[in-house]
PDB file of C-alpha atoms in Angstrom:
ATOM      1  CA  UNK A 766      71.973 -17.257-235.884  1.00 52.00           C
ATOM      2  CA  UNK A 767      69.840 -14.357-236.905  1.00 55.00           C
ATOM      3  CA  UNK A 768      70.874 -12.370-233.778  1.00 55.00           C
ATOM      4  CA  UNK A 769      74.595 -12.894-234.459  1.00 53.00           C
ATOM      5  CA  UNK A 770      74.203 -11.729-238.050  1.00 52.00           C
ATOM      6  CA  UNK A 771      72.507  -8.528-236.855  1.00 54.00           C
ATOM      7  CA  UNK A 772      75.356  -7.755-234.428  1.00 49.00           C
ATOM      8  CA  UNK A 773      78.000  -8.155-237.168  1.00 58.00           C
ATOM      9  CA  UNK A 774      76.116  -5.737-239.397  1.00 54.00           C
ATOM     10  CA  UNK A 775      75.889  -3.169-236.538  1.00 50.00           C
ATOM     11  CA  UNK A 776      79.684  -3.305-235.914  1.00 51.00           C
ATOM     12  CA  UNK A 777      80.392  -2.913-239.614  1.00 48.00           C
ATOM     13  CA  UNK A 778      78.263   0.194-239.812  1.00 51.00           C
ATOM     14  CA  UNK A 779      79.774   1.749-236.627  1.00 48.00           C
ATOM     15  CA  UNK A 780      83.350   1.282-237.866  1.00 50.00           C
ATOM     16  CA  UNK A 781      86.390  -0.127-236.045  1.00 50.00           C
ATOM     17  CA  UNK A 782      86.347   0.098-232.141  1.00 52.00           C
ATOM     18  CA  UNK A 783      88.983   2.387-230.496  1.00 52.00           C
ATOM     19  CA  UNK A 784      91.172   1.077-227.666  1.00 49.00           C
ATOM     20  CA  UNK A 785      90.640   2.503-224.095  1.00 48.00           C
ATOM     21  CA  UNK A 786      93.454   4.569-222.534  1.00 48.00           C
ATOM     22  CA  UNK A 787      93.869   5.732-218.868  1.00 47.00           C
ATOM     23  CA  UNK A 788      95.046   9.306-218.538  1.00 52.00           C
ATOM     24  CA  UNK A 789      96.847  10.007-215.290  1.00 49.00           C
ATOM     25  CA  UNK A 790      96.607  13.474-213.742  1.00 50.00           C
ATOM     26  CA  UNK A 791      99.453  15.731-214.902  1.00 51.00           C
ATOM     27  CA  UNK A 792     100.667  13.196-217.479  1.00 50.00           C
ATOM     28  CA  UNK A 793     100.931  13.827-221.187  1.00 51.00           C
ATOM     29  CA  UNK A 794      98.653  12.083-223.646  1.00 51.00           C
ATOM     30  CA  UNK A 795     100.175   8.630-224.168  1.00 51.00           C
ATOM     31  CA  UNK A 796     100.623   7.276-227.657  1.00 49.00           C
ATOM     32  CA  UNK A 797      98.367   4.616-228.962  1.00 48.00           C
ATOM     33  CA  UNK A 798      99.281   1.338-227.460  1.00 47.00           C
ATOM     34  CA  UNK A 799      99.110  -1.256-230.082  1.00 49.00           C
ATOM     35  CA  UNK A 800      99.698  -4.929-230.053  1.00 49.00           C
ATOM     36  CA  UNK A 801     102.703  -6.014-232.077  1.00 48.00           C
ATOM     37  CA  UNK A 802     100.341  -7.617-234.546  1.00 51.00           C
ATOM     38  CA  UNK A 803      98.373  -4.291-234.881  1.00 48.00           C
ATOM     39  CA  UNK A 804      95.666  -5.097-232.271  1.00 55.00           C
ATOM     40  CA  UNK A 805      94.779  -2.891-229.272  1.00 57.00           C
ATOM     41  CA  UNK A 806      96.083  -3.704-225.713  1.00 59.00           C
ATOM     42  CA  UNK A 807      93.901  -5.867-223.525  1.00 69.00           C
ATOM     43  CA  UNK A 808      92.105  -4.404-220.440  1.00 72.00           C
ATOM     44  CA  UNK A 809      94.251  -6.562-218.122  1.00 74.00           C
ATOM     45  CA  UNK A 810      97.395  -4.895-219.428  1.00 77.00           C
ATOM     46  CA  UNK A 811      95.876  -1.454-218.993  1.00 77.00           C
ATOM     47  CA  UNK A 812      94.982  -2.253-215.371  1.00 79.00           C
ATOM     48  CA  UNK A 813      98.569  -3.294-214.671  1.00 78.00           C
ATOM     49  CA  UNK A 814      99.876  -0.046-216.091  1.00 80.00           C
ATOM     50  CA  UNK A 815      97.418   1.848-213.923  1.00 78.00           C
ATOM     51  CA  UNK A 816      98.593   0.149-210.727  1.00 79.00           C
ATOM     52  CA  UNK A 817     102.255   0.761-211.561  1.00 74.00           C
ATOM     53  CA  UNK A 818     101.502   4.461-212.081  1.00 75.00           C
ATOM     54  CA  UNK A 819      99.854   4.639-208.612  1.00 75.00           C
ATOM     55  CA  UNK A 820     102.907   3.069-206.958  1.00 73.00           C
ATOM     56  CA  UNK A 821     105.196   5.586-208.655  1.00 72.00           C
ATOM     57  CA  UNK A 822     103.071   8.472-207.384  1.00 69.00           C
ATOM     58  CA  UNK A 823     103.297   7.197-203.754  1.00 63.00           C
ATOM     59  CA  UNK A 824     107.125   7.052-203.702  1.00 60.00           C
ATOM     60  CA  UNK A 825     108.572  10.022-201.598  1.00 57.00           C
ATOM     61  CA  UNK A 826     110.399  12.668-203.526  1.00 52.00           C
ATOM     62  CA  UNK A 827     114.030  13.295-202.701  1.00 52.00           C
ATOM     63  CA  UNK A 828     114.536  16.172-200.249  1.00 49.00           C
ATOM     64  CA  UNK A 829     116.526  19.123-201.361  1.00 48.00           C
ATOM     65  CA  UNK A 830     118.432  18.897-198.096  1.00 45.00           C
ATOM     66  CA  UNK A 831     119.597  15.358-198.935  1.00 47.00           C
ATOM     67  CA  UNK A 832     120.954  16.603-202.244  1.00 49.00           C
ATOM     68  CA  UNK A 833     123.101  19.100-200.392  1.00 51.00           C
ATOM     69  CA  UNK A 834     125.349  17.223-197.957  1.00 49.00           C
ATOM     70  CA  UNK A 835     126.292  20.512-196.284  1.00 52.00           C
ATOM     71  CA  UNK A 836     123.136  20.640-194.130  1.00 51.00           C
ATOM     72  CA  UNK A 837     122.796  16.885-193.514  1.00 55.00           C
ATOM     73  CA  UNK A 838     119.063  17.299-192.858  1.00 58.00           C
ATOM     74  CA  UNK A 839     119.559  20.029-190.099  1.00 67.00           C
ATOM     75  CA  UNK A 840     119.588  23.819-190.058  1.00 75.00           C
ATOM     76  CA  UNK A 841     122.685  25.709-188.917  1.00 82.00           C
ATOM     77  CA  UNK A 842     122.446  27.198-185.387  1.00 83.00           C
ATOM     78  CA  UNK A 843     122.713  30.955-185.240  1.00 85.00           C
ATOM     79  CA  UNK A 844     124.539  33.040-182.546  1.00 88.00           C
ATOM     80  CA  UNK A 845     123.027  33.221-179.035  1.00 87.00           C
ATOM     81  CA  UNK A 846     120.720  36.118-178.373  1.00 87.00           C
ATOM     82  CA  UNK A 847     120.999  38.757-175.636  1.00 88.00           C
ATOM     83  CA  UNK A 848     119.849  37.330-172.250  1.00 89.00           C
ATOM     84  CA  UNK A 849     116.480  38.664-171.199  1.00 87.00           C
ATOM     85  CA  UNK A 850     115.906  40.535-167.933  1.00 87.00           C
ATOM     86  CA  UNK A 851     113.964  39.204-164.993  1.00 87.00           C
ATOM     87  CA  UNK A 852     110.256  39.680-165.102  1.00 87.00           C
ATOM     88  CA  UNK A 853     108.106  41.359-162.456  1.00 87.00           C
ATOM     89  CA  UNK A 854     107.398  39.279-159.331  1.00 87.00           C
ATOM     90  CA  UNK A 855     104.149  37.427-159.591  1.00 85.00           C
ATOM     91  CA  UNK A 856     101.276  37.747-157.182  1.00 86.00           C
ATOM     92  CA  UNK A 857     100.935  35.382-154.235  1.00 85.00           C
ATOM     93  CA  UNK A 858      99.160  32.187-155.056  1.00 84.00           C
ATOM     94  CA  UNK A 859      96.119  30.760-153.385  1.00 86.00           C
ATOM     95  CA  UNK A 860      96.956  29.256-149.947  1.00 85.00           C
ATOM     96  CA  UNK A 861      97.214  25.520-150.100  1.00 83.00           C
ATOM     97  CA  UNK A 862      95.093  23.139-148.118  1.00 86.00           C
ATOM     98  CA  UNK A 863      96.451  21.807-144.798  1.00 85.00           C
ATOM     99  CA  UNK A 864      98.639  18.762-145.187  1.00 84.00           C
ATOM    100  CA  UNK A 865      98.207  15.385-143.637  1.00 87.00           C
ATOM    101  CA  UNK A 866      99.210  15.332-139.920  1.00 86.00           C
ATOM    102  CA  UNK A 867     102.636  13.762-139.413  1.00 84.00           C
ATOM    103  CA  UNK A 868     103.125  10.610-137.474  1.00 85.00           C
ATOM    104  CA  UNK A 869     104.997  10.282-134.189  1.00 85.00           C
ATOM    105  CA  UNK A 870     108.764  10.011-134.440  1.00 85.00           C
ATOM    106  CA  UNK A 871     110.980   7.297-133.046  1.00 86.00           C
ATOM    107  CA  UNK A 872     111.374   7.110-129.297  1.00 86.00           C
ATOM    108  CA  UNK A 873     114.543   8.854-128.118  1.00 85.00           C
ATOM    109  CA  UNK A 874     117.258   7.430-125.920  1.00 85.00           C
ATOM    110  CA  UNK A 875     116.938   7.652-122.179  1.00 82.00           C
ATOM    111  CA  UNK A 876     118.630  10.781-120.840  1.00 79.00           C
ATOM    112  CA  UNK A 877     120.946  11.084-117.891  1.00 76.00           C
ATOM    113  CA  UNK A 878     119.538  12.011-114.520  1.00 70.00           C
ATOM    114  CA  UNK A 879     120.968  15.309-113.369  1.00 60.00           C
ATOM    115  CA  UNK A 880     120.403  16.548-109.873  1.00 58.00           C
ATOM    116  CA  UNK A 881     119.845  20.234-109.594  1.00 50.00           C
ATOM    117  CA  UNK A 882     121.424  21.789-106.561  1.00 49.00           C
ATOM    118  CA  UNK A 883     119.466  24.520-104.858  1.00 48.00           C
ATOM    119  CA  UNK A 884     121.053  26.661-102.217  1.00 57.00           C
ATOM    120  CA  UNK A 885     119.248  26.752 -98.948  1.00 65.00           C
ATOM    121  CA  UNK A 886     117.624  29.977 -97.965  1.00 83.00           C
ATOM    122  CA  UNK A 887     119.856  31.674 -95.416  1.00 87.00           C
ATOM    123  CA  UNK A 888     118.392  31.896 -91.959  1.00 91.00           C
ATOM    124  CA  UNK A 889     119.847  34.661 -89.797  1.00 94.00           C
ATOM    125  CA  UNK A 890     121.812  33.366 -86.825  1.00 97.00           C
ATOM    126  CA  UNK A 891     123.112  35.857 -84.290  1.00 97.00           C
ATOM    127  CA  UNK A 892     123.463  36.365 -80.545  1.00 97.00           C
ATOM    128  CA  UNK A 893     124.183  39.212 -78.142  1.00 98.00           C
ATOM    129  CA  UNK A 894     125.581  39.054 -74.604  1.00 98.00           C
ATOM    130  CA  UNK A 895     125.527  42.319 -72.619  1.00 97.00           C
ATOM    131  CA  UNK A 896     126.512  43.620 -69.172  1.00 96.00           C
ATOM    132  CA  UNK A 897     125.252  46.765 -67.485  1.00 95.00           C
ATOM    133  CA  UNK A 898     128.537  47.521 -65.743  1.00 89.00           C
ATOM    134  CA  UNK A 899     131.471  45.141 -65.986  1.00 93.00           C
ATOM    135  CA  UNK A 900     133.873  47.532 -64.286  1.00 93.00           C
ATOM    136  CA  UNK A 901     136.561  44.916 -64.690  1.00 93.00           C
ATOM    137  CA  UNK A 902     140.000  46.261 -63.743  1.00 93.00           C
ATOM    138  CA  UNK A 903     142.276  43.320 -64.626  1.00 94.00           C
ATOM    139  CA  UNK A 904     145.348  43.970 -66.744  1.00 94.00           C
ATOM    140  CA  UNK A 905     145.872  40.414 -68.092  1.00 95.00           C
ATOM    141  CA  UNK A 906     143.252  37.695 -68.776  1.00 96.00           C
ATOM    142  CA  UNK A 907     139.693  36.966 -69.833  1.00 97.00           C
ATOM    143  CA  UNK A 908     137.200  39.783 -69.387  1.00 97.00           C
ATOM    144  CA  UNK A 909     133.883  38.278 -70.617  1.00 97.00           C
ATOM    145  CA  UNK A 910     132.622  35.391 -72.752  1.00 97.00           C
ATOM    146  CA  UNK A 911     129.541  34.466 -74.813  1.00 98.00           C
ATOM    147  CA  UNK A 912     128.701  30.957 -76.069  1.00 98.00           C
ATOM    148  CA  UNK A 913     127.351  30.727 -79.638  1.00 98.00           C
ATOM    149  CA  UNK A 914     125.940  27.811 -81.707  1.00 97.00           C
ATOM    150  CA  UNK A 915     127.381  27.864 -85.222  1.00 97.00           C
ATOM    151  CA  UNK A 916     125.056  26.187 -87.759  1.00 96.00           C
ATOM    152  CA  UNK A 917     127.383  25.677 -90.725  1.00 95.00           C
ATOM    153  CA  UNK A 918     131.017  24.767 -91.118  1.00 93.00           C
ATOM    154  CA  UNK A 919     131.554  26.866 -94.268  1.00 93.00           C
ATOM    155  CA  UNK A 920     130.345  30.131 -92.758  1.00 96.00           C
ATOM    156  CA  UNK A 921     132.163  32.995 -91.047  1.00 97.00           C
ATOM    157  CA  UNK A 922     131.645  34.596 -87.644  1.00 97.00           C
ATOM    158  CA  UNK A 923     131.406  38.346 -87.179  1.00 98.00           C
ATOM    159  CA  UNK A 924     132.185  39.428 -83.630  1.00 98.00           C
ATOM    160  CA  UNK A 925     131.935  42.817 -81.934  1.00 98.00           C
ATOM    161  CA  UNK A 926     132.822  44.051 -78.445  1.00 98.00           C
ATOM    162  CA  UNK A 927     131.615  47.512 -77.485  1.00 97.00           C
ATOM    163  CA  UNK A 928     132.431  49.056 -74.095  1.00 97.00           C
ATOM    164  CA  UNK A 929     134.486  51.496 -72.069  1.00 97.00           C
ATOM    165  CA  UNK A 930     138.287  51.021 -72.214  1.00 96.00           C
ATOM    166  CA  UNK A 931     140.923  52.802 -70.132  1.00 94.00           C
ATOM    167  CA  UNK A 932     144.731  52.724 -69.786  1.00 92.00           C
ATOM    168  CA  UNK A 933     146.972  54.787 -67.479  1.00 89.00           C
ATOM    169  CA  UNK A 934     150.648  54.679 -66.526  1.00 86.00           C
ATOM    170  CA  UNK A 935     153.508  56.978 -65.405  1.00 80.00           C
ATOM    171  CA  UNK A 936     155.823  55.686 -68.144  1.00 82.00           C
ATOM    172  CA  UNK A 937     155.034  54.600 -71.716  1.00 86.00           C
ATOM    173  CA  UNK A 938     152.703  51.582 -71.781  1.00 90.00           C
ATOM    174  CA  UNK A 939     150.426  49.593 -74.139  1.00 94.00           C
ATOM    175  CA  UNK A 940     147.483  47.272 -73.617  1.00 95.00           C
ATOM    176  CA  UNK A 941     145.777  44.970 -76.139  1.00 97.00           C
ATOM    177  CA  UNK A 942     142.140  43.762 -76.218  1.00 98.00           C
ATOM    178  CA  UNK A 943     141.452  40.702 -78.436  1.00 98.00           C
ATOM    179  CA  UNK A 944     138.970  37.889 -79.178  1.00 98.00           C
ATOM    180  CA  UNK A 945     139.415  34.132 -78.765  1.00 98.00           C
ATOM    181  CA  UNK A 946     137.357  31.277 -80.206  1.00 98.00           C
ATOM    182  CA  UNK A 947     137.336  28.159 -78.052  1.00 97.00           C
ATOM    183  CA  UNK A 948     140.442  29.528 -76.292  1.00 96.00           C
ATOM    184  CA  UNK A 949     142.485  30.341 -79.437  1.00 97.00           C
ATOM    185  CA  UNK A 950     142.871  33.557 -81.382  1.00 97.00           C
ATOM    186  CA  UNK A 951     141.505  33.753 -84.883  1.00 97.00           C
ATOM    187  CA  UNK A 952     143.788  32.493 -87.649  1.00 95.00           C
ATOM    188  CA  UNK A 953     141.427  32.860 -90.581  1.00 92.00           C
ATOM    189  CA  UNK A 954     142.914  35.064 -91.678  1.00 94.00           C
ATOM    190  CA  UNK A 955     144.341  37.114 -88.715  1.00 96.00           C
ATOM    191  CA  UNK A 956     143.641  37.900 -85.025  1.00 97.00           C
ATOM    192  CA  UNK A 957     140.833  40.327 -84.121  1.00 97.00           C
ATOM    193  CA  UNK A 958     142.256  42.982 -81.799  1.00 97.00           C
ATOM    194  CA  UNK A 959     142.492  46.641 -80.672  1.00 97.00           C
ATOM    195  CA  UNK A 960     145.209  48.450 -78.714  1.00 95.00           C
ATOM    196  CA  UNK A 961     145.637  51.530 -76.548  1.00 94.00           C
ATOM    197  CA  UNK A 962     149.067  53.112 -76.266  1.00 92.00           C
ATOM    198  CA  UNK A 963     149.978  55.796 -73.722  1.00 87.00           C
ATOM    199  CA  UNK A 964     153.251  57.715 -73.940  1.00 83.00           C
ATOM    200  CA  UNK A 965     155.375  58.835 -71.004  1.00 71.00           C
ATOM    201  CA  UNK A 966     153.828  61.788 -69.290  1.00 62.00           C
ATOM    202  CA  UNK A 967     155.313  64.864 -67.709  1.00 59.00           C
ATOM    203  CA  UNK A 968     154.647  66.706 -64.449  1.00 62.00           C
ATOM    204  CA  UNK A 969     153.173  69.618 -66.402  1.00 60.00           C
ATOM    205  CA  UNK A 970     150.652  67.404 -68.314  1.00 55.00           C
ATOM    206  CA  UNK A 971     149.796  65.148 -65.321  1.00 57.00           C
ATOM    207  CA  UNK A 972     151.191  61.758 -66.283  1.00 59.00           C
ATOM    208  CA  UNK A 973     148.541  59.969 -64.225  1.00 69.00           C
ATOM    209  CA  UNK A 974     145.700  61.143 -66.486  1.00 78.00           C
ATOM    210  CA  UNK A 975     142.667  58.762 -66.263  1.00 85.00           C
ATOM    211  CA  UNK A 976     140.386  58.770 -69.351  1.00 89.00           C
ATOM    212  CA  UNK A 977     137.669  56.123 -70.008  1.00 93.00           C
ATOM    213  CA  UNK A 978     136.352  55.975 -73.569  1.00 93.00           C
ATOM    214  CA  UNK A 979     133.793  53.687 -75.218  1.00 95.00           C
ATOM    215  CA  UNK A 980     135.649  51.779 -77.878  1.00 95.00           C
ATOM    216  CA  UNK A 981     135.035  48.710 -80.067  1.00 97.00           C
ATOM    217  CA  UNK A 982     136.869  45.567 -81.133  1.00 97.00           C
ATOM    218  CA  UNK A 983     135.411  44.039 -84.320  1.00 97.00           C
ATOM    219  CA  UNK A 984     136.227  41.594 -87.110  1.00 97.00           C
ATOM    220  CA  UNK A 985     135.389  38.438 -89.168  1.00 97.00           C
ATOM    221  CA  UNK A 986     136.834  35.004 -88.493  1.00 97.00           C
ATOM    222  CA  UNK A 987     136.692  32.033 -90.893  1.00 96.00           C
ATOM    223  CA  UNK A 988     137.602  28.368 -90.554  1.00 95.00           C
ATOM    224  CA  UNK A 989     135.593  27.656 -87.423  1.00 96.00           C
ATOM    225  CA  UNK A 990     133.635  24.406 -87.414  1.00 95.00           C
ATOM    226  CA  UNK A 991     129.929  24.048 -86.730  1.00 96.00           C
ATOM    227  CA  UNK A 992     128.693  23.558 -83.182  1.00 97.00           C
ATOM    228  CA  UNK A 993     129.195  25.354 -79.865  1.00 97.00           C
ATOM    229  CA  UNK A 994     131.804  28.109 -79.978  1.00 98.00           C
ATOM    230  CA  UNK A 995     133.070  29.883 -76.858  1.00 98.00           C
ATOM    231  CA  UNK A 996     133.680  33.512 -77.884  1.00 98.00           C
ATOM    232  CA  UNK A 997     135.604  35.581 -75.336  1.00 98.00           C
ATOM    233  CA  UNK A 998     137.182  39.053 -75.032  1.00 98.00           C
ATOM    234  CA  UNK A 999     140.606  39.255 -73.393  1.00 98.00           C
ATOM    235  CA  UNK A1000     143.109  41.932 -72.349  1.00 97.00           C
ATOM    236  CA  UNK A1001     146.880  41.561 -72.585  1.00 96.00           C
ATOM    237  CA  UNK A1002     150.126  43.355 -73.309  1.00 94.00           C
ATOM    238  CA  UNK A1003     151.514  44.676 -76.538  1.00 94.00           C
ATOM    239  CA  UNK A1004     154.779  43.223 -77.815  1.00 86.00           C
ATOM    240  CA  UNK A1005     157.946  45.061 -76.629  1.00 85.00           C
ATOM    241  CA  UNK A1006     155.955  47.443 -74.396  1.00 89.00           C
ATOM    242  CA  UNK A1007     155.268  47.182 -70.645  1.00 90.00           C
ATOM    243  CA  UNK A1008     151.741  46.848 -69.415  1.00 90.00           C
ATOM    244  CA  UNK A1009     149.847  49.668 -67.815  1.00 90.00           C
ATOM    245  CA  UNK A1010     146.808  49.975 -65.582  1.00 92.00           C
ATOM    246  CA  UNK A1011     143.859  48.760 -67.718  1.00 94.00           C
ATOM    247  CA  UNK A1012     140.127  48.987 -67.070  1.00 95.00           C
ATOM    248  CA  UNK A1013     137.161  47.583 -69.052  1.00 97.00           C
ATOM    249  CA  UNK A1014     133.442  48.384 -68.881  1.00 96.00           C
ATOM    250  CA  UNK A1015     133.527  51.083 -66.245  1.00 95.00           C
ATOM    251  CA  UNK A1016     130.188  52.688 -65.406  1.00 94.00           C
ATOM    252  CA  UNK A1017     128.603  51.781 -68.779  1.00 95.00           C
ATOM    253  CA  UNK A1018     126.970  48.952 -70.769  1.00 97.00           C
ATOM    254  CA  UNK A1019     129.285  46.502 -72.481  1.00 97.00           C
ATOM    255  CA  UNK A1020     128.213  43.926 -75.076  1.00 98.00           C
ATOM    256  CA  UNK A1021     129.464  41.109 -77.323  1.00 98.00           C
ATOM    257  CA  UNK A1022     127.552  40.556 -80.586  1.00 98.00           C
ATOM    258  CA  UNK A1023     128.101  37.347 -82.613  1.00 98.00           C
ATOM    259  CA  UNK A1024     126.643  36.781 -86.093  1.00 98.00           C
ATOM    260  CA  UNK A1025     127.015  33.881 -88.541  1.00 97.00           C
ATOM    261  CA  UNK A1026     127.460  35.001 -92.154  1.00 96.00           C
ATOM    262  CA  UNK A1027     127.579  33.032 -95.441  1.00 93.00           C
ATOM    263  CA  UNK A1028     130.903  32.956 -97.262  1.00 85.00           C
TER     264      UNK A1028
END
């Protein structure tokens, strides 16, 4: 009781107690908040006002762009600038590390078997038949022959007769020397032959002149099969001319040469 009386005396001497106000930063000095009955506001009310002020400060302010609907929150895009030029080439980079080795691919399809054709190496095949002195004076018929073995069917035969030939007559005459193959003249492509023609003589020029000259009969014949071939030299008449006095291989060497050649 004594302590309560002392407290009342202290309050009376100090005068009436002022109410507490919260001053927010940037806000004007608020007026005295008084209770309708003339009493000061309670601390609970002041705390509520303080919390409401904090909430108002945290609300976002309206953007100036939202007030102007022209921009709609975005800036206008200006005109495109001048394109820039290419820069200088850069230096080579550092070589990379080797990659991981690749794996084997899928097995391919089996290929076709092709046979390569190789031509055989050509082996020379030739023969010569010779006579020291035929001195054969027949006017019609076979003079000499030479048998030859032909190795291939698609080859050609080259034949040559070399020897002394003579023809004489009082009137114009013609003799023909030619080759046969197995009894027939060549047909691939044409016969192989040589002729001697002698015109009519005169008493002043000695119409019985007798000249022997070494001559040759030569050519190629195709279309002859492989195997033995009888090659012969013959003497006969020319067409539309009478025969004369013929002589072959007089006093000299005569020969037949046969050679097989690839086509």
